[in-house]
Structures are given as structure tokens and as C-alpha cells.
PDB file of C-alpha atoms in Angstrom:
ATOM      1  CA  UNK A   1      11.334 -18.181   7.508  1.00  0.00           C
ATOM      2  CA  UNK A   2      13.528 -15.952   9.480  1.00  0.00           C
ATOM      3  CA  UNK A   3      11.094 -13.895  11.898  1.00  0.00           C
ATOM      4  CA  UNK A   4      12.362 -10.423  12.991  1.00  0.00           C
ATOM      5  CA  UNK A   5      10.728  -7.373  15.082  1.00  0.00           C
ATOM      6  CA  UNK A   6      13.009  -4.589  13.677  1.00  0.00           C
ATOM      7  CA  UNK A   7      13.426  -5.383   9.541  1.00  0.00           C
ATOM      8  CA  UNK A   8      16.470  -4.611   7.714  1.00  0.00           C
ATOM      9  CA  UNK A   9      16.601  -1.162   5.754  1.00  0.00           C
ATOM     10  CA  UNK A  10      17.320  -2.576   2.490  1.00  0.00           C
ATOM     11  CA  UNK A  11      18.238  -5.837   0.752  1.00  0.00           C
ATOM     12  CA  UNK A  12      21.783  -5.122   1.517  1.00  0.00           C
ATOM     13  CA  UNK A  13      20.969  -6.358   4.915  1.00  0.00           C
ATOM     14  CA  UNK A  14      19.648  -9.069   3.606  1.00  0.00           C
ATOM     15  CA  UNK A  15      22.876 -10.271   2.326  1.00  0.00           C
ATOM     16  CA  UNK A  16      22.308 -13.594   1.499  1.00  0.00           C
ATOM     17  CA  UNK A  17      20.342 -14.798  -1.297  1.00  0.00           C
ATOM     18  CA  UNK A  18      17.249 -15.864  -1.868  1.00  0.00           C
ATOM     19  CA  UNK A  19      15.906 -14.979   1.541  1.00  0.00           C
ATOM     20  CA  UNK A  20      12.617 -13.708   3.384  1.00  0.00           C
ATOM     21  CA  UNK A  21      11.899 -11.327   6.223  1.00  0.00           C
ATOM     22  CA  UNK A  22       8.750 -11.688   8.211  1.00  0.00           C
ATOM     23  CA  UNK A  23       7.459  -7.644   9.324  1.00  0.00           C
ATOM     24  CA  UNK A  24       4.367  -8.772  11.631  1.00  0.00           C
ATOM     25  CA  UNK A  25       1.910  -6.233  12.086  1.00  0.00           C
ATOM     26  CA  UNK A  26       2.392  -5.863  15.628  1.00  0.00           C
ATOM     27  CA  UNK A  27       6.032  -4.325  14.652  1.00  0.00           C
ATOM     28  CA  UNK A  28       4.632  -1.920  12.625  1.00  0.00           C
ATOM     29  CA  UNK A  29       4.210   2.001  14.130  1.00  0.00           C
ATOM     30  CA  UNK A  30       0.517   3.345  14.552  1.00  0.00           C
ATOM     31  CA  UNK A  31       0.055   6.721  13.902  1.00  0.00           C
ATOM     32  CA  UNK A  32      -3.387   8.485  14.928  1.00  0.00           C
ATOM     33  CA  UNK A  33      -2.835  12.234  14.248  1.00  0.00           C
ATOM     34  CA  UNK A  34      -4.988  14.707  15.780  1.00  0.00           C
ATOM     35  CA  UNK A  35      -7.909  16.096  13.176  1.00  0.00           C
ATOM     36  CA  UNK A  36      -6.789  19.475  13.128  1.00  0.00           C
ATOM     37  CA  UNK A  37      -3.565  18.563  11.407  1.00  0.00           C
ATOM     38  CA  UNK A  38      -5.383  17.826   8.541  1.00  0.00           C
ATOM     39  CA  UNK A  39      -8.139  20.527   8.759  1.00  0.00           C
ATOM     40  CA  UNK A  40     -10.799  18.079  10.219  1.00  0.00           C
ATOM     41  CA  UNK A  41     -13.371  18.724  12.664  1.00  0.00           C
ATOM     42  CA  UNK A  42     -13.745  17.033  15.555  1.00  0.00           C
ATOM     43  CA  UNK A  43     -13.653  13.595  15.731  1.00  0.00           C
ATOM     44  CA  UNK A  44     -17.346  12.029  16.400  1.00  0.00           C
ATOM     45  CA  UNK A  45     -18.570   9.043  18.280  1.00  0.00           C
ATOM     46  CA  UNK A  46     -21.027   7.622  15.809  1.00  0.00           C
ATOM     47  CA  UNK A  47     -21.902   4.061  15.306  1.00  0.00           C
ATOM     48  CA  UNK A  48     -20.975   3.988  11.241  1.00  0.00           C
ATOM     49  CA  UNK A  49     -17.230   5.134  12.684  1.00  0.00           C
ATOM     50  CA  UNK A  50     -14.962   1.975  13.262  1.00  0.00           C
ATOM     51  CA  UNK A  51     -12.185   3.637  15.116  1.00  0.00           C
ATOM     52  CA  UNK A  52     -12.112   6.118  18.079  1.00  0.00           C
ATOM     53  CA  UNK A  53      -9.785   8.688  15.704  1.00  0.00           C
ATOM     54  CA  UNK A  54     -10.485  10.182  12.135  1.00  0.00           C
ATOM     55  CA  UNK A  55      -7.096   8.320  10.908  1.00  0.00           C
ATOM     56  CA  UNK A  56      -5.530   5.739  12.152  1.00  0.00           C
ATOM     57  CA  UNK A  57      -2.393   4.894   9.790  1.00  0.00           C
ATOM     58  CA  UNK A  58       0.207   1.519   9.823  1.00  0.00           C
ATOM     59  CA  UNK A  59       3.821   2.857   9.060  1.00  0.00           C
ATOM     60  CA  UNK A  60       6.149  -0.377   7.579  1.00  0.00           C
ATOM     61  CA  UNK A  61       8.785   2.423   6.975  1.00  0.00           C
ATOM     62  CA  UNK A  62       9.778   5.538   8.862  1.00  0.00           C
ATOM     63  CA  UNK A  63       7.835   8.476   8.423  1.00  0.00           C
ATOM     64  CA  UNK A  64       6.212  11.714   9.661  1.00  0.00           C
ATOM     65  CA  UNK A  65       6.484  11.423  13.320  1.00  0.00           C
ATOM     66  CA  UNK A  66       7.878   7.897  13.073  1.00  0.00           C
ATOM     67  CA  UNK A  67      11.397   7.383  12.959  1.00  0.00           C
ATOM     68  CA  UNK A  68      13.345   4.148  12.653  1.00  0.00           C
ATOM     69  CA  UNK A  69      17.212   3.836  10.962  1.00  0.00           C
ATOM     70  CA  UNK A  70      16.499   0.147  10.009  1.00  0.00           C
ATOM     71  CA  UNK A  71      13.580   0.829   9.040  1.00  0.00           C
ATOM     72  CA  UNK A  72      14.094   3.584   6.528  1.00  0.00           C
ATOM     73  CA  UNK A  73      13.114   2.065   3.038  1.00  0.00           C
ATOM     74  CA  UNK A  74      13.167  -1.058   1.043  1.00  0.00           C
ATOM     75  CA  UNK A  75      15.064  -0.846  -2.627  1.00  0.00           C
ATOM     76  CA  UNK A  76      13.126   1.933  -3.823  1.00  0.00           C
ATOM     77  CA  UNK A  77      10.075   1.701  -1.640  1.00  0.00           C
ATOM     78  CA  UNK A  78      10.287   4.411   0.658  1.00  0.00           C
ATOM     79  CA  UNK A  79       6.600   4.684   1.985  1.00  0.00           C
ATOM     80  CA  UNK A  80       4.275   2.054   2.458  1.00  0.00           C
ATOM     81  CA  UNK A  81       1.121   3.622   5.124  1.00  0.00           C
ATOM     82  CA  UNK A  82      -1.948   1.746   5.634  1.00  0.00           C
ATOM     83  CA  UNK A  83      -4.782   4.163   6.303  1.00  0.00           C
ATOM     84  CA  UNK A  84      -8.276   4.001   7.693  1.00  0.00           C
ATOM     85  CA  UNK A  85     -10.000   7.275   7.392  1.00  0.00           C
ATOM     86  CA  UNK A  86     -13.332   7.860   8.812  1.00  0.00           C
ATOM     87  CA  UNK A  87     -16.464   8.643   7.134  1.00  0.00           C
ATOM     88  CA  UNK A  88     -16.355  12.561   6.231  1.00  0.00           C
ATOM     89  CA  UNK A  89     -13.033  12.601   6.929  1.00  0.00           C
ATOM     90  CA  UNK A  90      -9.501  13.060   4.871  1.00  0.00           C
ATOM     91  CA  UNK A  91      -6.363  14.842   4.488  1.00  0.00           C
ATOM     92  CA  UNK A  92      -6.815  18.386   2.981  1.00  0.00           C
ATOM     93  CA  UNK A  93      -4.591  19.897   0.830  1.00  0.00           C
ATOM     94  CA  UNK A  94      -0.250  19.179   1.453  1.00  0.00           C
ATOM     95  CA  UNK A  95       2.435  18.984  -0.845  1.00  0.00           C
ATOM     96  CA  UNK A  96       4.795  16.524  -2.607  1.00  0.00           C
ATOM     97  CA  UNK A  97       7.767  16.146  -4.873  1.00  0.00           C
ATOM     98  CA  UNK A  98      10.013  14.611  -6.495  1.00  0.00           C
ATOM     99  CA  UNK A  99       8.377  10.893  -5.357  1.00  0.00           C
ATOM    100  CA  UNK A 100       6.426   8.320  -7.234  1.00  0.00           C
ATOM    101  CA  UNK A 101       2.733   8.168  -5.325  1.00  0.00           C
ATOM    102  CA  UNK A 102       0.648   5.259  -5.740  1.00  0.00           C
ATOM    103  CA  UNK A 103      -2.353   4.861  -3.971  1.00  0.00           C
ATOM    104  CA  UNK A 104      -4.237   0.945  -3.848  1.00  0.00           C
ATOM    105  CA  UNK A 105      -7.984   1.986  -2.668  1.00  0.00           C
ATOM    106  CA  UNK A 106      -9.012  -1.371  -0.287  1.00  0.00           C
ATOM    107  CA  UNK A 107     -12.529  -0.464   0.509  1.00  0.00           C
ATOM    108  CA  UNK A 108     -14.729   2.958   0.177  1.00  0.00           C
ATOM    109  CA  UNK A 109     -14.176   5.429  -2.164  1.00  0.00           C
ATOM    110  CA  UNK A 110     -11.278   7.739  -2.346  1.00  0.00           C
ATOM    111  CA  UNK A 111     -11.553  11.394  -4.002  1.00  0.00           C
ATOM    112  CA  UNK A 112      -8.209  13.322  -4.782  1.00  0.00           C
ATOM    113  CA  UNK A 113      -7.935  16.651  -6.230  1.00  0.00           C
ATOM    114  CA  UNK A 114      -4.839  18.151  -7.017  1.00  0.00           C
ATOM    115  CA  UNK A 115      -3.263  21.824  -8.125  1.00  0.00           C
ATOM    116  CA  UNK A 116      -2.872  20.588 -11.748  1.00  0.00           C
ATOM    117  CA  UNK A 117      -6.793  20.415 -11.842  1.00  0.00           C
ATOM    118  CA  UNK A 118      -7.351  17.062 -11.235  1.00  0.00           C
ATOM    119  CA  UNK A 119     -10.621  15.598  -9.243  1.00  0.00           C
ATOM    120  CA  UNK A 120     -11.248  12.175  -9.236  1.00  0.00           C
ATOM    121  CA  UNK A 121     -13.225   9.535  -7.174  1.00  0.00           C
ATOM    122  CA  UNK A 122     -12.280   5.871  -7.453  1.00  0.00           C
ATOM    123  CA  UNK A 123     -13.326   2.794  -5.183  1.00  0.00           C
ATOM    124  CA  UNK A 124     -12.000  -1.253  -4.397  1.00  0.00           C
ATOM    125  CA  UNK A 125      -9.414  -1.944  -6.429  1.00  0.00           C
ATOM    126  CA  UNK A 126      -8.426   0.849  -8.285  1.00  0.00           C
ATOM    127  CA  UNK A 127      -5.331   2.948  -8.265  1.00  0.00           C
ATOM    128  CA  UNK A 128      -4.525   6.390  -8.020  1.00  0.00           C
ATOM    129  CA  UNK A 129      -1.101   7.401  -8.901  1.00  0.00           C
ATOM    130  CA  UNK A 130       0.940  10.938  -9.349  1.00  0.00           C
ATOM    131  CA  UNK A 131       4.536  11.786  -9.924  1.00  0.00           C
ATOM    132  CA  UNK A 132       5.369  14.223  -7.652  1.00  0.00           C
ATOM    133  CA  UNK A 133       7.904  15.805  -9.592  1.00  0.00           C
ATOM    134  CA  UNK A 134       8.999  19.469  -9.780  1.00  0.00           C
ATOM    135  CA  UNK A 135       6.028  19.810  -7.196  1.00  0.00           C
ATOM    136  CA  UNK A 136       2.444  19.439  -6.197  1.00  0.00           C
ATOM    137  CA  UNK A 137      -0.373  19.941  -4.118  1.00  0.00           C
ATOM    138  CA  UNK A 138      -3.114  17.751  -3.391  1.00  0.00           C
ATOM    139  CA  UNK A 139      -6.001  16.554  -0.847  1.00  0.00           C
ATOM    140  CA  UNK A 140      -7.077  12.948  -0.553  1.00  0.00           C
ATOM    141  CA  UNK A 141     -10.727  12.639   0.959  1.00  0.00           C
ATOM    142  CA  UNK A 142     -13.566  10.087   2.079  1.00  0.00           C
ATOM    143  CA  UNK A 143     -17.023  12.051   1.235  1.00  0.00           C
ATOM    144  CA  UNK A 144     -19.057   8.843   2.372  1.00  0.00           C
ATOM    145  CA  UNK A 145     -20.733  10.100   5.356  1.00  0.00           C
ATOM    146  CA  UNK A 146     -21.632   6.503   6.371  1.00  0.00           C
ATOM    147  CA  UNK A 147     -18.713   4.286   5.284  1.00  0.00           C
ATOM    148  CA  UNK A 148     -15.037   4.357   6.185  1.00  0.00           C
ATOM    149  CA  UNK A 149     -12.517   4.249   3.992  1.00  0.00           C
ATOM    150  CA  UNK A 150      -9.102   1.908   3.773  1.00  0.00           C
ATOM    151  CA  UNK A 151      -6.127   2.652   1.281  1.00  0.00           C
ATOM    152  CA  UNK A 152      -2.405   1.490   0.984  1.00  0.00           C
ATOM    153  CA  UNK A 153      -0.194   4.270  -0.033  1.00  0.00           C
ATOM    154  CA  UNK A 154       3.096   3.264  -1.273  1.00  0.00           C
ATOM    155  CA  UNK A 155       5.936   6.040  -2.580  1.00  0.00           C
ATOM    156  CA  UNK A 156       8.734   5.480  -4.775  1.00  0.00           C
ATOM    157  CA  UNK A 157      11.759   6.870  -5.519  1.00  0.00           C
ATOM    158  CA  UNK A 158      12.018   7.956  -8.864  1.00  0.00           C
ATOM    159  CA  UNK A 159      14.986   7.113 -11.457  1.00  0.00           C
ATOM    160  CA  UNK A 160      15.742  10.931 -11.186  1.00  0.00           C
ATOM    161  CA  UNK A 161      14.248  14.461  -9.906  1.00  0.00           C
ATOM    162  CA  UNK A 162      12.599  17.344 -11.601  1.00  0.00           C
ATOM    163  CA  UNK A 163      10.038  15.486 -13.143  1.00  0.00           C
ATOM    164  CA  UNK A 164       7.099  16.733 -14.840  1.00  0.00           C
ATOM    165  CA  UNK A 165       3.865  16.267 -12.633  1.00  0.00           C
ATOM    166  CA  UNK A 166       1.443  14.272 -13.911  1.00  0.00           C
ATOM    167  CA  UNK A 167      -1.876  12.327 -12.118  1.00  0.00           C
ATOM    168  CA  UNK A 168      -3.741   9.215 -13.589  1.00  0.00           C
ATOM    169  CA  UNK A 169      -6.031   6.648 -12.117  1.00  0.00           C
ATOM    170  CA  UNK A 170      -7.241   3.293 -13.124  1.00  0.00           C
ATOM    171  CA  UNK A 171     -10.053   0.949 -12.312  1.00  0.00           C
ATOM    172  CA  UNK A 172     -10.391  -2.511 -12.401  1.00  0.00           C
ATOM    173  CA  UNK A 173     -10.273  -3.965 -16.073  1.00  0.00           C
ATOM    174  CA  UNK A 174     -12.876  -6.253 -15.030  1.00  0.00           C
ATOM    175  CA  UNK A 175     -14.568  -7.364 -12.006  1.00  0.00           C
ATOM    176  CA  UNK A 176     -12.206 -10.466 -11.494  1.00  0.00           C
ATOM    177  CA  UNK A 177      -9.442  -9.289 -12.280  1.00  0.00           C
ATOM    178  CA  UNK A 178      -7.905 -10.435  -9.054  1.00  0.00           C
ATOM    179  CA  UNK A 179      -9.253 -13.490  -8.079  1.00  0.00           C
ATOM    180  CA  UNK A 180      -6.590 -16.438  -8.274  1.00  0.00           C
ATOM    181  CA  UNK A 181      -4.438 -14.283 -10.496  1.00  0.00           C
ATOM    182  CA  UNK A 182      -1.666 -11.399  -9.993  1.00  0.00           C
ATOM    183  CA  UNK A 183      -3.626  -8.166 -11.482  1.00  0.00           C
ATOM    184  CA  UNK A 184      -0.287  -5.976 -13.086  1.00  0.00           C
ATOM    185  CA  UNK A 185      -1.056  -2.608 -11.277  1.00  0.00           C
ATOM    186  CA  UNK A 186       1.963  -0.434 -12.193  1.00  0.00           C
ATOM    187  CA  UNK A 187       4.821  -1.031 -14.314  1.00  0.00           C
ATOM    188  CA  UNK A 188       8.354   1.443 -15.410  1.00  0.00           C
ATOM    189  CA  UNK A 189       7.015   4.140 -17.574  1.00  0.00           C
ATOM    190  CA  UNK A 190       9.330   2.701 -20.268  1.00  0.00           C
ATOM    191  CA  UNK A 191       7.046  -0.455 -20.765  1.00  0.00           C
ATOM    192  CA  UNK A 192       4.209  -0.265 -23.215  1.00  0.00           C
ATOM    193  CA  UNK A 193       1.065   1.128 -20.812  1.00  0.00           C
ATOM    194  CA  UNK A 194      -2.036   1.743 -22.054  1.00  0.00           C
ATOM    195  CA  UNK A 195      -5.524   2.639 -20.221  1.00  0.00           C
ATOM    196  CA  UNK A 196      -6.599  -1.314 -19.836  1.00  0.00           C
ATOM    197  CA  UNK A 197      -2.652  -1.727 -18.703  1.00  0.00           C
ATOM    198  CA  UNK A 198      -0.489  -1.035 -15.349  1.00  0.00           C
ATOM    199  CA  UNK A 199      -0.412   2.572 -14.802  1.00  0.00           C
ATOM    200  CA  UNK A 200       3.319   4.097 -15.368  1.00  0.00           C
ATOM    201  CA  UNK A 201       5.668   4.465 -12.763  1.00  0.00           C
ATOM    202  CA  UNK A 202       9.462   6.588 -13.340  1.00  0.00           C
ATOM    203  CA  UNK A 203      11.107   3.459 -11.660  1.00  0.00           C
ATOM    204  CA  UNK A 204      12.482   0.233 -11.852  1.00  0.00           C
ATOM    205  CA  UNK A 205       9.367  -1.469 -10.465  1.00  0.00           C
ATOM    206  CA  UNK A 206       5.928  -2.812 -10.595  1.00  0.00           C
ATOM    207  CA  UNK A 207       2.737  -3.227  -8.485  1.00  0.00           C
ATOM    208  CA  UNK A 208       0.516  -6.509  -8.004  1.00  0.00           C
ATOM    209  CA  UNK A 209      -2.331  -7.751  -6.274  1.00  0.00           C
ATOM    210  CA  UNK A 210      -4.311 -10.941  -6.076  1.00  0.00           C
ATOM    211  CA  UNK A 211      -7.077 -12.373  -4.399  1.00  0.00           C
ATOM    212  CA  UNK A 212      -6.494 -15.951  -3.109  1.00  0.00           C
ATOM    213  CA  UNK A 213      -9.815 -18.179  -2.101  1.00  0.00           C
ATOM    214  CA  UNK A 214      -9.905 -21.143   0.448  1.00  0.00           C
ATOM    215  CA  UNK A 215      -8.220 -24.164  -1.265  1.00  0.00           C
ATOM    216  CA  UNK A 216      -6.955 -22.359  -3.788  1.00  0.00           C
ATOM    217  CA  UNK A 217      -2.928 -21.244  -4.140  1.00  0.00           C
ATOM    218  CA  UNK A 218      -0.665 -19.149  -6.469  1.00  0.00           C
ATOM    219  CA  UNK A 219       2.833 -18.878  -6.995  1.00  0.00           C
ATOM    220  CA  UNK A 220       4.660 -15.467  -7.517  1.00  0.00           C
ATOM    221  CA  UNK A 221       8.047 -15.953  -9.258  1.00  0.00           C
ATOM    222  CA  UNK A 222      11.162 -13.843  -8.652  1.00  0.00           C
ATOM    223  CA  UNK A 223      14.074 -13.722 -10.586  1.00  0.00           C
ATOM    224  CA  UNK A 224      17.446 -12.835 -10.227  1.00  0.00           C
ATOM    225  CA  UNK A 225      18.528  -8.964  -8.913  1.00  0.00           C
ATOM    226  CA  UNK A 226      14.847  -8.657  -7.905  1.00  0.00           C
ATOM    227  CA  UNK A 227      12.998  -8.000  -4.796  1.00  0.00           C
ATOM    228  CA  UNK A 228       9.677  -7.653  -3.381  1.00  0.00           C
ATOM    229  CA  UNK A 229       7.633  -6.513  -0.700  1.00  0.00           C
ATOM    230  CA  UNK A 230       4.691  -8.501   0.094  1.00  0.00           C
ATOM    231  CA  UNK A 231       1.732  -7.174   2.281  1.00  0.00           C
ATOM    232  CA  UNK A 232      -1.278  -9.346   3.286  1.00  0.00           C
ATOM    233  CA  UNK A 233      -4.152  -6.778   2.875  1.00  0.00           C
ATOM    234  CA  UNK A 234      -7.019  -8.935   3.953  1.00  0.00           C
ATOM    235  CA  UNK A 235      -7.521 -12.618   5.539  1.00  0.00           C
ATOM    236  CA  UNK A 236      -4.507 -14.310   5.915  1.00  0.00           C
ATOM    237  CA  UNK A 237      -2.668 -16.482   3.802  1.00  0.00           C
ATOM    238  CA  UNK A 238       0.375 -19.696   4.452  1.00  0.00           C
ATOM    239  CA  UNK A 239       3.462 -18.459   2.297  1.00  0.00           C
ATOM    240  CA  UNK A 240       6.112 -21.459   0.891  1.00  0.00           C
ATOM    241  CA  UNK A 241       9.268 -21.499  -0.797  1.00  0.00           C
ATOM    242  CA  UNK A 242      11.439 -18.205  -0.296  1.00  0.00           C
ATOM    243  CA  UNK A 243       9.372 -17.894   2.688  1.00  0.00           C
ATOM    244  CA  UNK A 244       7.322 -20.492   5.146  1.00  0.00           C
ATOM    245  CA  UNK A 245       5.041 -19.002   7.755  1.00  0.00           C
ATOM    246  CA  UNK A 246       1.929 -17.450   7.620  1.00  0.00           C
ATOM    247  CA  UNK A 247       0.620 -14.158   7.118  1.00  0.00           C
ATOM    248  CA  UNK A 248      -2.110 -12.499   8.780  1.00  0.00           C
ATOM    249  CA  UNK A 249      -4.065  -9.002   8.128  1.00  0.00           C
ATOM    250  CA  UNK A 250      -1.425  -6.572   7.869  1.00  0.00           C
ATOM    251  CA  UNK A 251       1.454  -8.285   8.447  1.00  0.00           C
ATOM    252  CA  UNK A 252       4.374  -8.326   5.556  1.00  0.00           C
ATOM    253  CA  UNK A 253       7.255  -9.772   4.618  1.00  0.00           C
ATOM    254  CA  UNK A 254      10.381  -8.718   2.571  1.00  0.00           C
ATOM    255  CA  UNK A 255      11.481 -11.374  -0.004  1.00  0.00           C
ATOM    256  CA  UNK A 256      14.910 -11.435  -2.395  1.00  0.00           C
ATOM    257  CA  UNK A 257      15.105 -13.723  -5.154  1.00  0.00           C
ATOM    258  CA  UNK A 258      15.437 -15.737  -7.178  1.00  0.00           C
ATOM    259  CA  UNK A 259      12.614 -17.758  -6.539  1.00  0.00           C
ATOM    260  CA  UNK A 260       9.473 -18.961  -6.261  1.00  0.00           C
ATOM    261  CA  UNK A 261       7.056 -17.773  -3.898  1.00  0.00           C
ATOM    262  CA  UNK A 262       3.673 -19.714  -3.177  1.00  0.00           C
ATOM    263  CA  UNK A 263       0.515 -18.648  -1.500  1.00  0.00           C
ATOM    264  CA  UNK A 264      -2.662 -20.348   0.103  1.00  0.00           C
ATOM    265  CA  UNK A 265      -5.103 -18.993   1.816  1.00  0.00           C
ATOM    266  CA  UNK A 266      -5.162 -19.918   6.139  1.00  0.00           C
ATOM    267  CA  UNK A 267      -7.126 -20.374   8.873  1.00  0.00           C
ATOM    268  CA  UNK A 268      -7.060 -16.213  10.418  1.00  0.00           C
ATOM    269  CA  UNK A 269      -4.178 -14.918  12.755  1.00  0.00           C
ATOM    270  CA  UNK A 270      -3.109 -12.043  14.194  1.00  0.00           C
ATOM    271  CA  UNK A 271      -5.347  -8.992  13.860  1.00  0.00           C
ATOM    272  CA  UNK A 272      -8.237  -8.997  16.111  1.00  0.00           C
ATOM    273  CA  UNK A 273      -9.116  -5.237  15.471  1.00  0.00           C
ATOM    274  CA  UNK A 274     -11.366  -6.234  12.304  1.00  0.00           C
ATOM    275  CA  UNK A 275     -12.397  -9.299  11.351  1.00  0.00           C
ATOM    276  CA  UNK A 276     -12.734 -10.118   7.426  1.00  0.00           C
ATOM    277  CA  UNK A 277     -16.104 -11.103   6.390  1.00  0.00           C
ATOM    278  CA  UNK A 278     -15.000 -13.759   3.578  1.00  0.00           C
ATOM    279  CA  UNK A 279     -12.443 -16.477   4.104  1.00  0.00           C
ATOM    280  CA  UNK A 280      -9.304 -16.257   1.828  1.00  0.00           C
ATOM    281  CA  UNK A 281      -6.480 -14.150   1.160  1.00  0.00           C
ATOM    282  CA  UNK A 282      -6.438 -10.530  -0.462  1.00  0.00           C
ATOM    283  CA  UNK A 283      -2.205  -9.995  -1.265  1.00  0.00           C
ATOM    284  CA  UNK A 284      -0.451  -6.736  -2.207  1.00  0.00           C
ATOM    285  CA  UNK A 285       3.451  -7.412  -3.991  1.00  0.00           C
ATOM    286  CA  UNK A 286       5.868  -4.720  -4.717  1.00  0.00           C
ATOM    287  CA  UNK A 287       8.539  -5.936  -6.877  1.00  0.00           C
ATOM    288  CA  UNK A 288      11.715  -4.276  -8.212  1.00  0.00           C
ATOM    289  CA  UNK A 289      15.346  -4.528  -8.760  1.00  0.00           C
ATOM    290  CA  UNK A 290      17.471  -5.319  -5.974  1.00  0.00           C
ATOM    291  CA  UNK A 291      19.826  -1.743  -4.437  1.00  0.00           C
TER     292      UNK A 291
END
């Protein structure tokens, strides 16, 4: 598994095939904004917070004040920010357009509410997602005045512009969903999506996640013209096949088929901001066609 500090900007840097791309964690840019710039108060030293600033975000592409040429996207992920927001906390109300938003709630609960007249709260697991489109406004908060809240927000570029805005959110189709199995997120709009299905997405493209326990392992299979971005959300787990080399809390890896990927969960590495409480392996995949 080639290991590299600075990723490629797409897979045609990757220009051989059937390849992986290790992006540790410790590449990645930390943003901590100051409150105001979201129209929080000051931040608080309380014993419930678990970080010294109301948001402290992991960029794996460039963005806001983060800027990084071969870093700049991935196919048609564009945005991928891990956030931890404080309880209390959140980002009040900002624009978008013309992007695919999908929003992969970690832990806590996270309430949007958006110009079309849209409020809903969701928790672990669930997915918020809104097409951007001709243009919209919305704020993304953690009420919990105990708990913090962690969510991976991932945008998309959308097969074209000037789309119709439109919001939707989905839970969990049952409790389990994830465990030792890839849980179908999002899919194209085009496919068949109903409410116990992936959520639609206006691109070439489609979401998974998985939870992995100790001794256990699952394969994730790529085909030909596809690739995917793979995050390690929680725990850590040993990758084999397209890739070999393990993956700790927050660290990723960029992956072109075809192939097989396979997944067990290890012993943990890396991160030593927050330990996970249960062994195993919690994985995010982004998969789409190869640009």
C-alpha cells in the first residue's frame, strides 16, 4: 500500500490501475474557527465539552481557509469535513448551491433547518442530505447542552447546475443495519429509492457504511471505471487486497478498481485525541465512477 502525505487530486493521478492511496489523519488540515463566525457565543470551559474550541473540523480536501492544489477533490467528491461541535453549539444560518450535501451524523444529534421550511433532528447513523441547487440557506445545530456532537459532511458535484432544491433525511432501517454488513446510504437519483432505501443523490455515486467487530471481516468489491473513498470513522481496522495497511480513527485512503477490498478490525493506532470505547471498526465508503 503506497503511503503518501500530500494525496493526488483525482484518480487521474492515480494512473495506474487498481491502486490505493493511504491519507493518514495526521495529513489532514484542522480547522478551529473562531465562534463568532458562526454566531456562537463564547466558547466555555465546562467538563461535558471535549475540545478547547466550539468546532474543531478535519479537512481531507481543500476548503474554506484551507487550500491545497493536490488536494482539491476526488472524482466527484469535493468536500469531505469531519466535525466535532460542542454542546450548544453549531453553525447558524449560510448558504449553498449548486452541490450535492450529505451529512453522516456519528454521534449526538444533529438539527438542520433550512429556507425551504425544513426542521429536522436526526441522531447515530442517520443521514441528512440536500441538493443545493438554484440556492439555499440553512443552519446545522447541536441543541444537547450536555453532549457533543460528531458528523461527516461530504459534498458532491452534481451531474449538472440549476437544480431544484430539495432536503430529505433518513434513519436507520433497523438498529443493525450496519453491523458486519455495508448499509446502502445514498444512491444516483435515477435508481429506484424509496423511504426504507438510499436517499437520492444527482450523481454518479453512492454512500456506505459498516460496522466491523473484533474477528470479524468484510470485503467491499469494486469494479471496473469505479472509485472510492474510504474513511475509518471509529476504531481502526487492517485493509487487504487493493490496499494492505491499517487504518486508524480518521485516517483514509483513496482506492481505484477493479477489485476487491477486505476489512478486519485491528489492534488501535494513530489517534490519541479520543479513544473509542468498543473494540472494532466503524467504516465510511464513497464510491463512484472513475473522472
Amino acid at each position: 500500500l503506497q503511503c503518501l502525505r500530500l494525496c493526488p487530486a483525482a484518480a487521474a493521478a492515480l494512473a495506474d490501475p487498481a491502486m490505493a492511496v493511504m491519507v493518514p489523519a495526521q495529513s489532514l488540515f484542522v480547522s478551529e474557527p473562531p465562534p463568532h463566525m458562526f454566531g456562537n457565543g463564547e466558547n466555555e470551559k465546562k467538563p461535558t465539552w471535549t475540545n478547547g474550541n466550539w468546532l474543531k473540523s478535519r479537512f481531507h480536501f481543500s476548503f474554506a481557509e484551507y487550500r491545497d492544489s493536490k488536494r482539491s477533490s476526488f472524482g466527484v467528491l469535493r468536500v469531505m469535513n469531519d466535525d466535532l461541535v460542542q454542546p450548544a453549539r453549531g453553525f447558524g444560518t449560510h448558504p449553498h448551491r449548486d452541490m450535492e450535501i450529505v451529512t453522516y451524523i456519528v454521534s449526538g444529534n444533529l438539527t438542520h433547518k433550512d429556507s425551504m421550511g425544513t426542521q429536522e433532528t436526526l441522531g447515530r447513523g442517520s443521514v441528512q442530505f440536500m441538493t443545493a441547487g438554484t440556492g439555499v440557506r440553512h443552519s446545522e445545530f447541536n441543541h444537547d447542552a450536555e453532549k457533543p456532537l460528531r458528523f461527516i459532511q461530504i459534498w458532491l458535484m452534481p451531474t449538472r447546475s440549476g437544480l431544484k432544491p430539495n432536503y430529505g433525511g433518513r434513519e436507520p432501517a433497523t438498529p443493525t443495519e450496519r453491523d458486519g454488513r455495508w448499509a446502502h446510504l445514498a444512491m444516483p437519483v435515477s435508481s429506484q429509492c424509496t423511504p426504507d432505501k438510499p436517499v437520492p443523490i444527482n450523481c454518479d455515486a453512492n454512500i456506505y457504511a459498516a460496522e466491523i467487530k473484533p474477528g470479524a471481516a468484510l470485503e467491499f468489491q469494486l469494479e471496473a471505471g469505479r472509485q472510492a473513498y474510504v474513511l475509518c470513522v471509529e476504531g481502526s481496522a487492517t485493509a487487504g487486497g487493493l490496499g494492505a495497511g491499517k487504518l486508524g480513527r480518521h485516517d483514509a485512503m483513496q482506492v481505484v478498481g477493479p477489485g476487491v477490498i477486505s476489512f478486519s478490525d485491528a489492534k488501535p493506532v494513530g489517534s490519541t485525541e479520543i479513544r473509542d470505547p468498543e473494540p472494532g471498526c466503524h467504516l465510511l465508503v464513497v464510491e463512484m465512477s472513475q473522472r
